[in-house]
mmCIF file of C-alpha atoms in Angstrom:
data_model
loop_
_atom_site.group_PDB
_atom_site.id
_atom_site.type_symbol
_atom_site.label_atom_id
_atom_site.label_comp_id
_atom_site.label_asym_id
_atom_site.label_seq_id
_atom_site.Cartn_x
_atom_site.Cartn_y
_atom_site.Cartn_z
ATOM 1 C CA MET T 1 0.009 0.002 0.015
ATOM 2 C CA LEU T 2 1.341 3.397 -1.008
ATOM 3 C CA ASP T 3 1.969 5.690 1.976
ATOM 4 C CA HIS T 4 1.178 9.355 0.990
ATOM 5 C CA ARG T 5 3.910 10.422 3.457
ATOM 6 C CA SER T 6 6.524 8.927 1.044
ATOM 7 C CA LEU T 7 5.450 11.256 -1.815
ATOM 8 C CA PRO T 8 7.513 14.391 -2.520
ATOM 9 C CA THR T 9 6.107 17.582 -1.158
ATOM 10 C CA ASN T 10 5.488 19.037 -4.647
ATOM 11 C CA ALA T 11 3.486 15.980 -5.836
ATOM 12 C CA VAL T 12 0.242 16.515 -7.688
ATOM 13 C CA ARG T 13 -2.712 15.544 -5.503
ATOM 14 C CA VAL T 14 -6.100 14.579 -7.023
ATOM 15 C CA ASP T 15 -8.924 14.223 -4.534
ATOM 16 C CA LEU T 16 -12.742 14.353 -5.219
ATOM 17 C CA GLY T 17 -12.470 16.733 -8.161
ATOM 18 C CA MET T 18 -9.860 18.902 -6.486
ATOM 19 C CA VAL T 19 -6.554 19.539 -8.219
ATOM 20 C CA GLY T 20 -3.694 21.347 -6.570
ATOM 21 C CA MET T 21 -0.041 21.473 -5.805
ATOM 22 C CA LEU T 22 1.384 20.897 -2.329
ATOM 23 C CA SER T 23 3.760 23.657 -1.350
ATOM 24 C CA ASP T 24 7.186 23.134 0.158
ATOM 25 C CA GLU T 25 6.521 26.080 2.484
ATOM 26 C CA ASP T 26 3.077 25.068 3.623
ATOM 27 C CA THR T 27 2.147 21.390 3.317
ATOM 28 C CA THR T 28 -0.966 21.884 5.391
ATOM 29 C CA SER T 29 -2.732 24.261 3.001
ATOM 30 C CA ARG T 30 -5.661 22.893 1.037
ATOM 31 C CA PRO T 31 -5.273 22.553 -2.695
ATOM 32 C CA THR T 32 -7.364 24.813 -4.987
ATOM 33 C CA GLY T 33 -10.457 22.820 -6.013
ATOM 34 C CA PHE T 34 -12.383 23.218 -9.221
ATOM 35 C CA LEU T 35 -15.552 24.002 -7.307
ATOM 36 C CA SER T 36 -13.792 26.880 -5.511
ATOM 37 C CA LEU T 37 -13.014 28.643 -8.839
ATOM 38 C CA PRO T 38 -15.013 31.762 -9.670
ATOM 39 C CA ASP T 39 -17.923 31.397 -12.071
ATOM 40 C CA GLU T 40 -16.226 33.412 -14.837
ATOM 41 C CA LEU T 41 -13.222 31.166 -14.875
ATOM 42 C CA ILE T 42 -15.260 27.984 -15.039
ATOM 43 C CA VAL T 43 -17.170 29.425 -17.962
ATOM 44 C CA ARG T 44 -13.933 30.134 -19.783
ATOM 45 C CA ILE T 45 -12.633 26.592 -19.125
ATOM 46 C CA TYR T 46 -15.763 25.019 -20.618
ATOM 47 C CA ALA T 47 -15.927 27.444 -23.512
ATOM 48 C CA SER T 48 -12.412 26.668 -24.625
ATOM 49 C CA THR T 49 -13.053 22.912 -24.458
ATOM 50 C CA LEU T 50 -16.334 23.233 -26.338
ATOM 51 C CA ALA T 51 -14.814 25.366 -29.078
ATOM 52 C CA LEU T 52 -12.497 22.489 -30.007
ATOM 53 C CA ASP T 53 -15.264 19.934 -29.974
ATOM 54 C CA ILE T 54 -17.376 22.025 -32.293
ATOM 55 C CA ARG T 55 -14.586 22.436 -34.844
ATOM 56 C CA ILE T 56 -14.028 18.615 -34.976
ATOM 57 C CA LEU T 57 -17.629 17.398 -34.729
ATOM 58 C CA PRO T 58 -20.049 20.246 -35.534
ATOM 59 C CA MET T 59 -22.910 17.764 -36.064
ATOM 60 C CA GLU T 60 -22.851 16.628 -32.496
ATOM 61 C CA ASN T 61 -25.084 18.436 -29.978
ATOM 62 C CA PRO T 62 -22.939 19.151 -26.862
ATOM 63 C CA PHE T 63 -25.878 19.773 -24.598
ATOM 64 C CA ASP T 64 -27.127 16.199 -24.999
ATOM 65 C CA LYS T 65 -23.967 14.955 -23.316
ATOM 66 C CA TRP T 66 -23.934 17.748 -20.811
ATOM 67 C CA LYS T 67 -27.406 17.005 -19.378
ATOM 68 C CA ILE T 68 -26.333 13.540 -18.187
ATOM 69 C CA ALA T 69 -22.695 14.138 -17.344
ATOM 70 C CA PHE T 70 -22.973 16.391 -14.272
ATOM 71 C CA VAL T 71 -24.835 16.137 -10.965
ATOM 72 C CA ASN T 72 -23.495 19.273 -9.295
ATOM 73 C CA ARG T 73 -26.236 21.870 -9.581
ATOM 74 C CA ARG T 74 -23.952 24.908 -9.498
ATOM 75 C CA ILE T 75 -21.631 23.660 -12.227
ATOM 76 C CA TYR T 76 -24.672 22.587 -14.262
ATOM 77 C CA GLU T 77 -26.261 26.007 -14.140
ATOM 78 C CA ILE T 78 -22.952 27.858 -14.734
ATOM 79 C CA ALA T 79 -22.047 25.840 -17.780
ATOM 80 C CA LYS T 80 -25.462 25.282 -19.353
ATOM 81 C CA PRO T 81 -25.443 28.541 -21.320
ATOM 82 C CA VAL T 82 -21.992 27.628 -22.617
ATOM 83 C CA PHE T 83 -23.136 24.217 -23.838
ATOM 84 C CA LEU T 84 -26.129 25.792 -25.441
ATOM 85 C CA SER T 85 -23.954 28.202 -27.371
ATOM 86 C CA HIS T 86 -23.874 25.637 -30.220
ATOM 87 C CA VAL T 87 -26.919 23.622 -31.209
ATOM 88 C CA ALA T 88 -26.848 20.808 -33.739
ATOM 89 C CA VAL T 89 -29.813 19.015 -35.224
ATOM 90 C CA PHE T 90 -28.630 15.902 -37.060
ATOM 91 C CA ASP T 91 -31.082 13.160 -38.081
ATOM 92 C CA GLY T 92 -28.598 10.318 -38.494
ATOM 93 C CA SER T 93 -30.533 7.151 -37.834
ATOM 94 C CA ASP T 94 -33.199 8.921 -35.716
ATOM 95 C CA PRO T 95 -36.223 10.014 -37.787
ATOM 96 C CA LEU T 96 -37.032 12.713 -35.138
ATOM 97 C CA PRO T 97 -33.898 13.997 -33.396
ATOM 98 C CA ASN T 98 -34.385 14.418 -29.617
ATOM 99 C CA VAL T 99 -32.842 17.862 -29.765
ATOM 100 C CA LEU T 100 -35.555 18.989 -32.191
ATOM 101 C CA SER T 101 -38.284 17.903 -29.688
ATOM 102 C CA PHE T 102 -36.308 19.772 -26.961
ATOM 103 C CA LEU T 103 -36.260 22.921 -29.007
ATOM 104 C CA ALA T 104 -39.922 22.800 -29.911
ATOM 105 C CA GLY T 105 -40.750 22.639 -26.149
ATOM 106 C CA GLN T 106 -38.749 25.785 -25.254
ATOM 107 C CA ALA T 107 -41.020 28.606 -24.117
ATOM 108 C CA GLU T 108 -38.200 31.198 -23.779
ATOM 109 C CA PRO T 109 -35.534 32.089 -26.346
ATOM 110 C CA LEU T 110 -32.079 30.549 -26.030
ATOM 111 C CA ARG T 111 -30.110 33.760 -25.947
ATOM 112 C CA THR T 112 -26.694 32.234 -25.465
ATOM 113 C CA THR T 113 -26.901 30.205 -28.725
ATOM 114 C CA ARG T 114 -24.489 31.647 -31.303
ATOM 115 C CA SER T 115 -24.179 28.804 -33.825
ATOM 116 C CA LEU T 116 -26.666 26.379 -35.304
ATOM 117 C CA TYR T 117 -25.900 23.232 -37.351
ATOM 118 C CA LEU T 118 -28.788 21.648 -39.324
ATOM 119 C CA GLU T 119 -28.325 18.331 -41.209
ATOM 120 C CA VAL T 120 -31.796 16.972 -41.671
ATOM 121 C CA ASP T 121 -34.214 16.140 -44.498
ATOM 122 C CA ALA T 122 -36.424 18.756 -46.113
ATOM 123 C CA ILE T 123 -39.373 18.282 -43.768
ATOM 124 C CA LEU T 124 -37.353 18.580 -40.563
ATOM 125 C CA LEU T 125 -35.309 21.463 -42.033
ATOM 126 C CA ALA T 126 -38.567 23.433 -42.558
ATOM 127 C CA LEU T 127 -39.505 22.774 -38.930
ATOM 128 C CA ALA T 128 -36.063 23.694 -37.537
ATOM 129 C CA THR T 129 -35.695 26.868 -39.592
ATOM 130 C CA ALA T 130 -39.180 27.956 -38.568
ATOM 131 C CA LEU T 131 -38.164 27.741 -34.942
ATOM 132 C CA ALA T 132 -34.837 29.517 -35.453
ATOM 133 C CA PRO T 133 -35.885 33.256 -35.518
ATOM 134 C CA ARG T 134 -37.747 32.988 -32.173
ATOM 135 C CA LEU T 135 -35.457 30.567 -30.377
ATOM 136 C CA PHE T 136 -32.098 32.076 -31.419
ATOM 137 C CA PRO T 137 -32.244 35.860 -31.313
ATOM 138 C CA ASN T 138 -28.439 36.157 -31.077
ATOM 139 C CA LEU T 139 -27.528 33.555 -33.718
ATOM 140 C CA THR T 140 -24.403 34.590 -35.667
ATOM 141 C CA SER T 141 -23.355 31.334 -37.415
ATOM 142 C CA LEU T 142 -25.618 28.947 -39.385
ATOM 143 C CA THR T 143 -24.669 25.747 -41.226
ATOM 144 C CA LEU T 144 -27.184 24.048 -43.627
ATOM 145 C CA ALA T 145 -26.017 20.601 -44.656
ATOM 146 C CA ALA T 146 -27.842 18.230 -46.979
ATOM 147 C CA SER T 147 -28.885 15.032 -45.181
ATOM 148 C CA HIS T 148 -27.212 11.776 -46.276
ATOM 149 C CA ASP T 149 -30.426 9.986 -45.275
ATOM 150 C CA ASP T 150 -32.668 12.075 -47.481
ATOM 151 C CA ASP T 151 -33.619 10.096 -50.630
ATOM 152 C CA SER T 152 -36.109 12.571 -52.159
ATOM 153 C CA ASP T 153 -35.594 13.794 -55.693
ATOM 154 C CA ASP T 154 -34.939 17.371 -54.556
ATOM 155 C CA ARG T 155 -32.599 16.509 -51.696
ATOM 156 C CA TYR T 156 -29.737 18.601 -53.161
ATOM 157 C CA ILE T 157 -31.938 21.727 -53.695
ATOM 158 C CA LEU T 158 -32.038 24.102 -50.725
ATOM 159 C CA SER T 159 -35.730 24.759 -50.093
ATOM 160 C CA ARG T 160 -37.467 28.041 -50.397
ATOM 161 C CA ARG T 161 -38.621 27.848 -46.826
ATOM 162 C CA ALA T 162 -34.990 27.798 -45.656
ATOM 163 C CA THR T 163 -33.925 30.804 -47.641
ATOM 164 C CA ASP T 164 -37.107 32.670 -46.624
ATOM 165 C CA ILE T 165 -36.088 32.280 -42.964
ATOM 166 C CA LEU T 166 -32.556 33.556 -43.384
ATOM 167 C CA PRO T 167 -33.433 37.292 -43.610
ATOM 168 C CA GLN T 168 -35.519 36.859 -40.416
ATOM 169 C CA LEU T 169 -32.440 35.982 -38.361
ATOM 170 C CA GLN T 170 -31.259 39.146 -36.701
ATOM 171 C CA GLN T 171 -27.519 39.062 -37.213
ATOM 172 C CA PRO T 172 -26.145 36.067 -39.177
ATOM 173 C CA ARG T 173 -22.500 36.797 -39.879
ATOM 174 C CA SER T 174 -21.389 33.314 -41.045
ATOM 175 C CA LEU T 175 -23.314 31.027 -43.407
ATOM 176 C CA GLU T 176 -22.090 27.626 -44.495
ATOM 177 C CA ILE T 177 -23.960 25.494 -46.985
ATOM 178 C CA GLU T 178 -22.859 21.865 -47.509
ATOM 179 C CA GLY T 179 -24.001 19.326 -50.053
ATOM 180 C CA TYR T 180 -26.627 21.492 -51.790
ATOM 181 C CA ASP T 181 -26.242 22.190 -55.477
ATOM 182 C CA SER T 182 -28.820 24.841 -56.132
ATOM 183 C CA LEU T 183 -31.623 27.064 -54.625
ATOM 184 C CA ALA T 184 -35.327 26.416 -54.952
ATOM 185 C CA ASP T 185 -35.764 30.219 -54.887
ATOM 186 C CA GLU T 186 -33.618 31.420 -57.785
ATOM 187 C CA THR T 187 -34.340 35.083 -56.896
ATOM 188 C CA PHE T 188 -32.759 34.845 -53.447
ATOM 189 C CA ALA T 189 -29.858 37.258 -53.092
ATOM 190 C CA LEU T 190 -27.161 37.780 -50.464
ATOM 191 C CA SER T 191 -28.179 41.404 -50.279
ATOM 192 C CA ARG T 192 -31.033 40.194 -48.016
ATOM 193 C CA LEU T 193 -28.338 39.308 -45.428
ATOM 194 C CA PRO T 194 -26.658 42.691 -44.797
ATOM 195 C CA CYS T 195 -24.649 41.444 -41.775
ATOM 196 C CA LEU T 196 -23.130 38.425 -43.624
ATOM 197 C CA GLN T 197 -19.366 38.408 -43.415
ATOM 198 C CA SER T 198 -18.396 34.820 -44.188
ATOM 199 C CA LEU T 199 -19.853 32.380 -46.823
ATOM 200 C CA ARG T 200 -18.642 28.814 -47.159
ATOM 201 C CA LEU T 201 -19.977 26.555 -49.931
ATOM 202 C CA ARG T 202 -18.859 22.907 -49.576
ATOM 203 C CA ARG T 203 -19.387 19.458 -51.000
ATOM 204 C CA SER T 204 -21.402 20.603 -53.967
ATOM 205 C CA MET T 205 -21.410 18.591 -57.171
ATOM 206 C CA THR T 206 -21.942 21.627 -59.353
ATOM 207 C CA ASN T 207 -21.221 25.315 -59.079
ATOM 208 C CA GLU T 208 -24.759 26.360 -59.755
ATOM 209 C CA LEU T 209 -25.206 27.350 -56.072
ATOM 210 C CA SER T 210 -22.178 29.601 -56.081
ATOM 211 C CA VAL T 211 -23.367 31.327 -59.268
ATOM 212 C CA GLU T 212 -26.823 31.946 -57.774
ATOM 213 C CA LEU T 213 -25.578 33.245 -54.389
ATOM 214 C CA LEU T 214 -22.811 35.402 -55.799
ATOM 215 C CA ARG T 215 -24.922 36.877 -58.523
ATOM 216 C CA ASP T 216 -25.279 40.132 -56.569
ATOM 217 C CA PRO T 217 -23.280 40.315 -53.280
ATOM 218 C CA SER T 218 -23.713 44.068 -53.023
ATOM 219 C CA GLY T 219 -25.285 45.295 -49.838
ATOM 220 C CA THR T 220 -23.493 42.694 -47.700
ATOM 221 C CA ALA T 221 -20.449 42.866 -45.463
ATOM 222 C CA LEU T 222 -19.026 39.705 -47.130
ATOM 223 C CA SER T 223 -15.261 39.527 -46.673
ATOM 224 C CA GLU T 224 -14.547 35.771 -46.443
ATOM 225 C CA LEU T 225 -15.399 33.307 -49.154
ATOM 226 C CA GLU T 226 -14.754 29.561 -49.373
ATOM 227 C CA ILE T 227 -15.820 27.351 -52.303
ATOM 228 C CA TYR T 228 -15.140 23.618 -52.391
ATOM 229 C CA SER T 229 -16.664 22.026 -55.458
ATOM 230 C CA GLN T 230 -16.317 18.865 -57.551
ATOM 231 C CA ASP T 231 -17.109 20.848 -60.719
ATOM 232 C CA ALA T 232 -15.183 23.350 -62.823
ATOM 233 C CA LEU T 233 -15.581 27.087 -62.246
ATOM 234 C CA PRO T 234 -18.235 28.398 -64.644
ATOM 235 C CA SER T 235 -17.402 31.413 -66.774
ATOM 236 C CA THR T 236 -20.542 33.111 -65.432
ATOM 237 C CA LEU T 237 -19.152 33.247 -61.895
ATOM 238 C CA SER T 238 -17.737 36.624 -60.884
ATOM 239 C CA LEU T 239 -16.190 36.945 -57.438
ATOM 240 C CA PRO T 240 -16.686 40.076 -55.353
ATOM 241 C CA TRP T 241 -12.944 40.978 -55.382
ATOM 242 C CA GLU T 242 -13.605 44.492 -54.215
ATOM 243 C CA ARG T 243 -14.689 43.368 -50.725
ATOM 244 C CA LEU T 244 -12.928 39.998 -50.061
ATOM 245 C CA SER T 245 -10.112 39.851 -47.536
ATOM 246 C CA ALA T 246 -9.930 36.034 -47.436
ATOM 247 C CA LEU T 247 -10.521 33.594 -50.343
ATOM 248 C CA THR T 248 -10.377 29.791 -50.448
ATOM 249 C CA LEU T 249 -10.941 27.978 -53.777
ATOM 250 C CA GLN T 250 -10.814 24.220 -54.208
ATOM 251 C CA PHE T 251 -12.055 23.096 -57.591
ATOM 252 C CA TRP T 252 -11.766 20.213 -59.993
ATOM 253 C CA GLU T 253 -10.477 21.123 -63.501
ATOM 254 C CA GLU T 254 -8.515 23.984 -61.938
ATOM 255 C CA TYR T 255 -6.695 24.839 -65.129
ATOM 256 C CA ALA T 256 -9.732 26.451 -66.783
ATOM 257 C CA CYS T 257 -10.723 27.981 -63.378
ATOM 258 C CA TYR T 258 -7.544 29.979 -63.051
ATOM 259 C CA GLU T 259 -7.789 31.221 -66.630
ATOM 260 C CA ALA T 260 -11.287 32.528 -65.889
ATOM 261 C CA LEU T 261 -10.259 34.053 -62.573
ATOM 262 C CA ARG T 262 -7.329 35.841 -64.100
ATOM 263 C CA LYS T 263 -9.525 37.309 -66.818
ATOM 264 C CA ASP T 264 -12.099 38.279 -64.220
ATOM 265 C CA LEU T 265 -9.453 40.168 -62.232
ATOM 266 C CA GLU T 266 -7.915 41.824 -65.280
ATOM 267 C CA GLY T 267 -11.331 42.963 -66.413
ATOM 268 C CA MET T 268 -11.922 44.962 -63.266
ATOM 269 C CA LYS T 269 -11.735 48.610 -64.107
ATOM 270 C CA SER T 270 -13.958 50.196 -61.438
ATOM 271 C CA HIS T 271 -11.643 49.419 -58.526
ATOM 272 C CA ARG T 272 -8.423 51.309 -59.099
ATOM 273 C CA ASP T 273 -7.094 51.039 -55.557
ATOM 274 C CA GLN T 274 -5.488 47.921 -54.182
ATOM 275 C CA LEU T 275 -7.925 45.104 -53.505
ATOM 276 C CA PRO T 276 -8.453 44.161 -49.840
ATOM 277 C CA LEU T 277 -7.478 40.496 -50.328
ATOM 278 C CA ARG T 278 -4.965 39.397 -47.648
ATOM 279 C CA SER T 279 -5.417 35.601 -47.423
ATOM 280 C CA LEU T 280 -5.477 33.270 -50.393
ATOM 281 C CA ASP T 281 -5.860 29.437 -50.314
ATOM 282 C CA VAL T 282 -5.772 27.610 -53.695
ATOM 283 C CA ASN T 283 -4.718 24.306 -55.136
ATOM 284 C CA ALA T 284 -2.140 23.705 -57.874
ATOM 285 C CA PRO T 285 -3.735 22.539 -61.142
ATOM 286 C CA TRP T 286 -1.176 19.967 -62.173
ATOM 287 C CA LYS T 287 -1.905 17.018 -59.939
ATOM 288 C CA GLU T 288 -2.649 14.835 -62.995
ATOM 289 C CA VAL T 289 0.380 16.024 -64.939
ATOM 290 C CA SER T 290 3.441 13.765 -64.997
ATOM 291 C CA PHE T 291 6.412 14.926 -62.919
ATOM 292 C CA SER T 292 8.628 15.440 -65.974
ATOM 293 C CA SER T 293 6.032 17.504 -67.754
ATOM 294 C CA VAL T 294 5.584 20.130 -64.981
ATOM 295 C CA THR T 295 7.504 22.984 -66.575
ATOM 296 C CA ALA T 296 7.085 26.771 -66.599
ATOM 297 C CA GLU T 297 5.629 26.531 -70.181
ATOM 298 C CA HIS T 298 3.062 23.875 -69.389
ATOM 299 C CA PRO T 299 -0.445 25.419 -69.919
ATOM 300 C CA HIS T 300 -1.663 24.365 -66.419
ATOM 301 C CA VAL T 301 1.373 26.023 -64.844
ATOM 302 C CA LYS T 302 1.119 29.123 -66.946
ATOM 303 C CA ALA T 303 -2.568 29.537 -66.004
ATOM 304 C CA PHE T 304 -1.908 29.171 -62.294
ATOM 305 C CA VAL T 305 1.158 31.471 -62.232
ATOM 306 C CA GLY T 306 -0.600 34.031 -64.457
ATOM 307 C CA PHE T 307 -3.441 34.130 -61.911
ATOM 308 C CA LEU T 308 -1.075 34.588 -58.931
ATOM 309 C CA LYS T 309 0.783 37.401 -60.733
ATOM 310 C CA VAL T 310 -2.387 39.320 -61.248
ATOM 311 C CA VAL T 311 -3.453 38.737 -57.612
ATOM 312 C CA PHE T 312 -0.089 39.983 -56.308
ATOM 313 C CA ARG T 313 -0.302 42.963 -58.631
ATOM 314 C CA ARG T 314 -3.750 43.956 -57.436
ATOM 315 C CA ALA T 315 -3.643 43.017 -53.710
ATOM 316 C CA ARG T 316 -1.198 42.980 -50.809
ATOM 317 C CA VAL T 317 -1.525 39.258 -49.941
ATOM 318 C CA SER T 318 0.041 38.437 -46.549
ATOM 319 C CA ARG T 319 -0.887 34.769 -46.402
ATOM 320 C CA LEU T 320 -0.639 32.331 -49.307
ATOM 321 C CA LYS T 321 -1.478 28.641 -49.139
ATOM 322 C CA ILE T 322 -0.985 26.273 -52.145
ATOM 323 C CA GLN T 323 -2.362 22.728 -51.822
ATOM 324 C CA GLY T 324 -2.095 19.667 -54.052
ATOM 325 C CA LEU T 325 1.520 20.210 -55.112
ATOM 326 C CA THR T 326 3.363 17.324 -56.722
ATOM 327 C CA SER T 327 6.382 19.347 -57.760
ATOM 328 C CA TRP T 328 7.459 22.907 -58.576
ATOM 329 C CA PRO T 329 8.497 23.738 -62.159
ATOM 330 C CA PRO T 330 12.357 23.939 -62.551
ATOM 331 C CA GLN T 331 13.755 27.476 -63.078
ATOM 332 C CA LEU T 332 10.421 28.940 -61.911
ATOM 333 C CA GLU T 333 10.956 31.184 -58.932
ATOM 334 C CA LEU T 334 8.264 31.462 -56.254
ATOM 335 C CA LEU T 335 6.327 34.638 -56.851
ATOM 336 C CA ARG T 336 7.383 37.474 -54.632
ATOM 337 C CA ASN T 337 5.025 39.829 -52.870
ATOM 338 C CA GLU T 338 6.156 42.667 -50.625
ATOM 339 C CA GLY T 339 3.459 42.039 -48.013
ATOM 340 C CA LEU T 340 3.717 38.245 -47.931
ATOM 341 C CA GLU T 341 4.240 37.077 -44.297
ATOM 342 C CA ARG T 342 3.287 33.419 -44.490
ATOM 343 C CA LEU T 343 3.745 30.890 -47.273
ATOM 344 C CA GLU T 344 2.276 27.402 -46.743
ATOM 345 C CA LEU T 345 2.808 24.619 -49.296
ATOM 346 C CA ARG T 346 0.999 21.294 -49.087
ATOM 347 C CA TRP T 347 2.283 18.304 -51.103
ATOM 348 C CA THR T 348 0.265 15.315 -52.241
ATOM 349 C CA GLY T 349 1.273 11.911 -50.876
ATOM 350 C CA ARG T 350 3.776 9.597 -52.610
ATOM 351 C CA GLU T 351 0.932 7.148 -53.308
ATOM 352 C CA THR T 352 -0.570 9.831 -55.482
ATOM 353 C CA ARG T 353 2.684 10.838 -57.277
ATOM 354 C CA GLY T 354 4.048 7.296 -57.735
ATOM 355 C CA ALA T 355 6.929 5.644 -55.912
ATOM 356 C CA GLU T 356 9.381 6.448 -58.676
ATOM 357 C CA THR T 357 8.713 10.173 -58.563
ATOM 358 C CA PRO T 358 11.554 12.272 -56.999
ATOM 359 C CA ASP T 359 11.025 14.107 -53.807
ATOM 360 C CA PRO T 360 8.946 17.196 -54.861
ATOM 361 C CA VAL T 361 10.470 19.438 -52.249
ATOM 362 C CA SER T 362 13.845 19.240 -54.017
ATOM 363 C CA SER T 363 12.373 21.013 -57.011
ATOM 364 C CA LEU T 364 11.507 23.943 -54.780
ATOM 365 C CA LYS T 365 14.791 24.329 -52.960
ATOM 366 C CA PRO T 366 16.462 26.741 -55.510
ATOM 367 C CA SER T 367 13.503 29.037 -55.327
ATOM 368 C CA LEU T 368 13.334 28.958 -51.529
ATOM 369 C CA SER T 369 17.045 29.691 -51.237
ATOM 370 C CA SER T 370 16.567 33.055 -52.929
ATOM 371 C CA TYR T 371 13.185 33.872 -51.460
#
């Protein structure tokens, strides 16, 4: 049996939820317990923990776990608003999510809820969005994700009821749409969301949705845009360059995309001052090109470099991230930009490049040495 008297005086002691450090000067003092912490500090501890959980698993509803995890009334009441700051309604294998029943039974608004994640079929989406304006008066972030369990013919079309509700939310600053390809209401415009600052479009099979939403972004505060698509960039898509500070683009068939984007930028005549773009995240368009063919004269390389040159000429980009690199063309220097503070390069795995392909980083070393 371990005798506590044999432990060093600075040993960590854990006892009934109390964590502390024994002092060499005063071994009789009680360790500081979690329950003795002030309310504000307890709130900050749980908020930081919850933020990480939401980033990893936004479809999980944290309050479901919280309700059964704690029996201490004080801690429960202190942390309840924190764990209600994010609400997720995800049907999964449950035809009627418990959280939706919980929300429908709320007589008072949930004023601490800031973010809402909805991944349900069209019927439940209509119910959830109808509840949102009353229940979440302080909502700032909304994610609408197409349900994997919805087998209806229009499952990839965002319903008119959903877009009709969006302007009724008081201050939505961030909107993320996943898995939807188009809008049922083709007349819906972002100008109906004047507070919107961030728009993320992900997992769509086409770019019809991005064309519809970005048709007229005037009247919004939009400054951050992310588009992840399994389709090529359509020539009809024009980005709001004059207001964007952060842009992420991940397309298939990127070669044509960068040609279109370069022409779009070069065609801007109304904005003579520097563009506000500071962060750019793009993918190299030569993943399918053999290692030996990646040269400065290859059309895929020329399109990509031409686009970056125009961006650097029109904006003071401070952060550049290039993904999907298999190599860097020999004798082609990395583009320089006076304001560039961070350069991040992401390489594809060897299984994608082929085992016989040389180390791609070696092709970049001459450029980095003079950077």
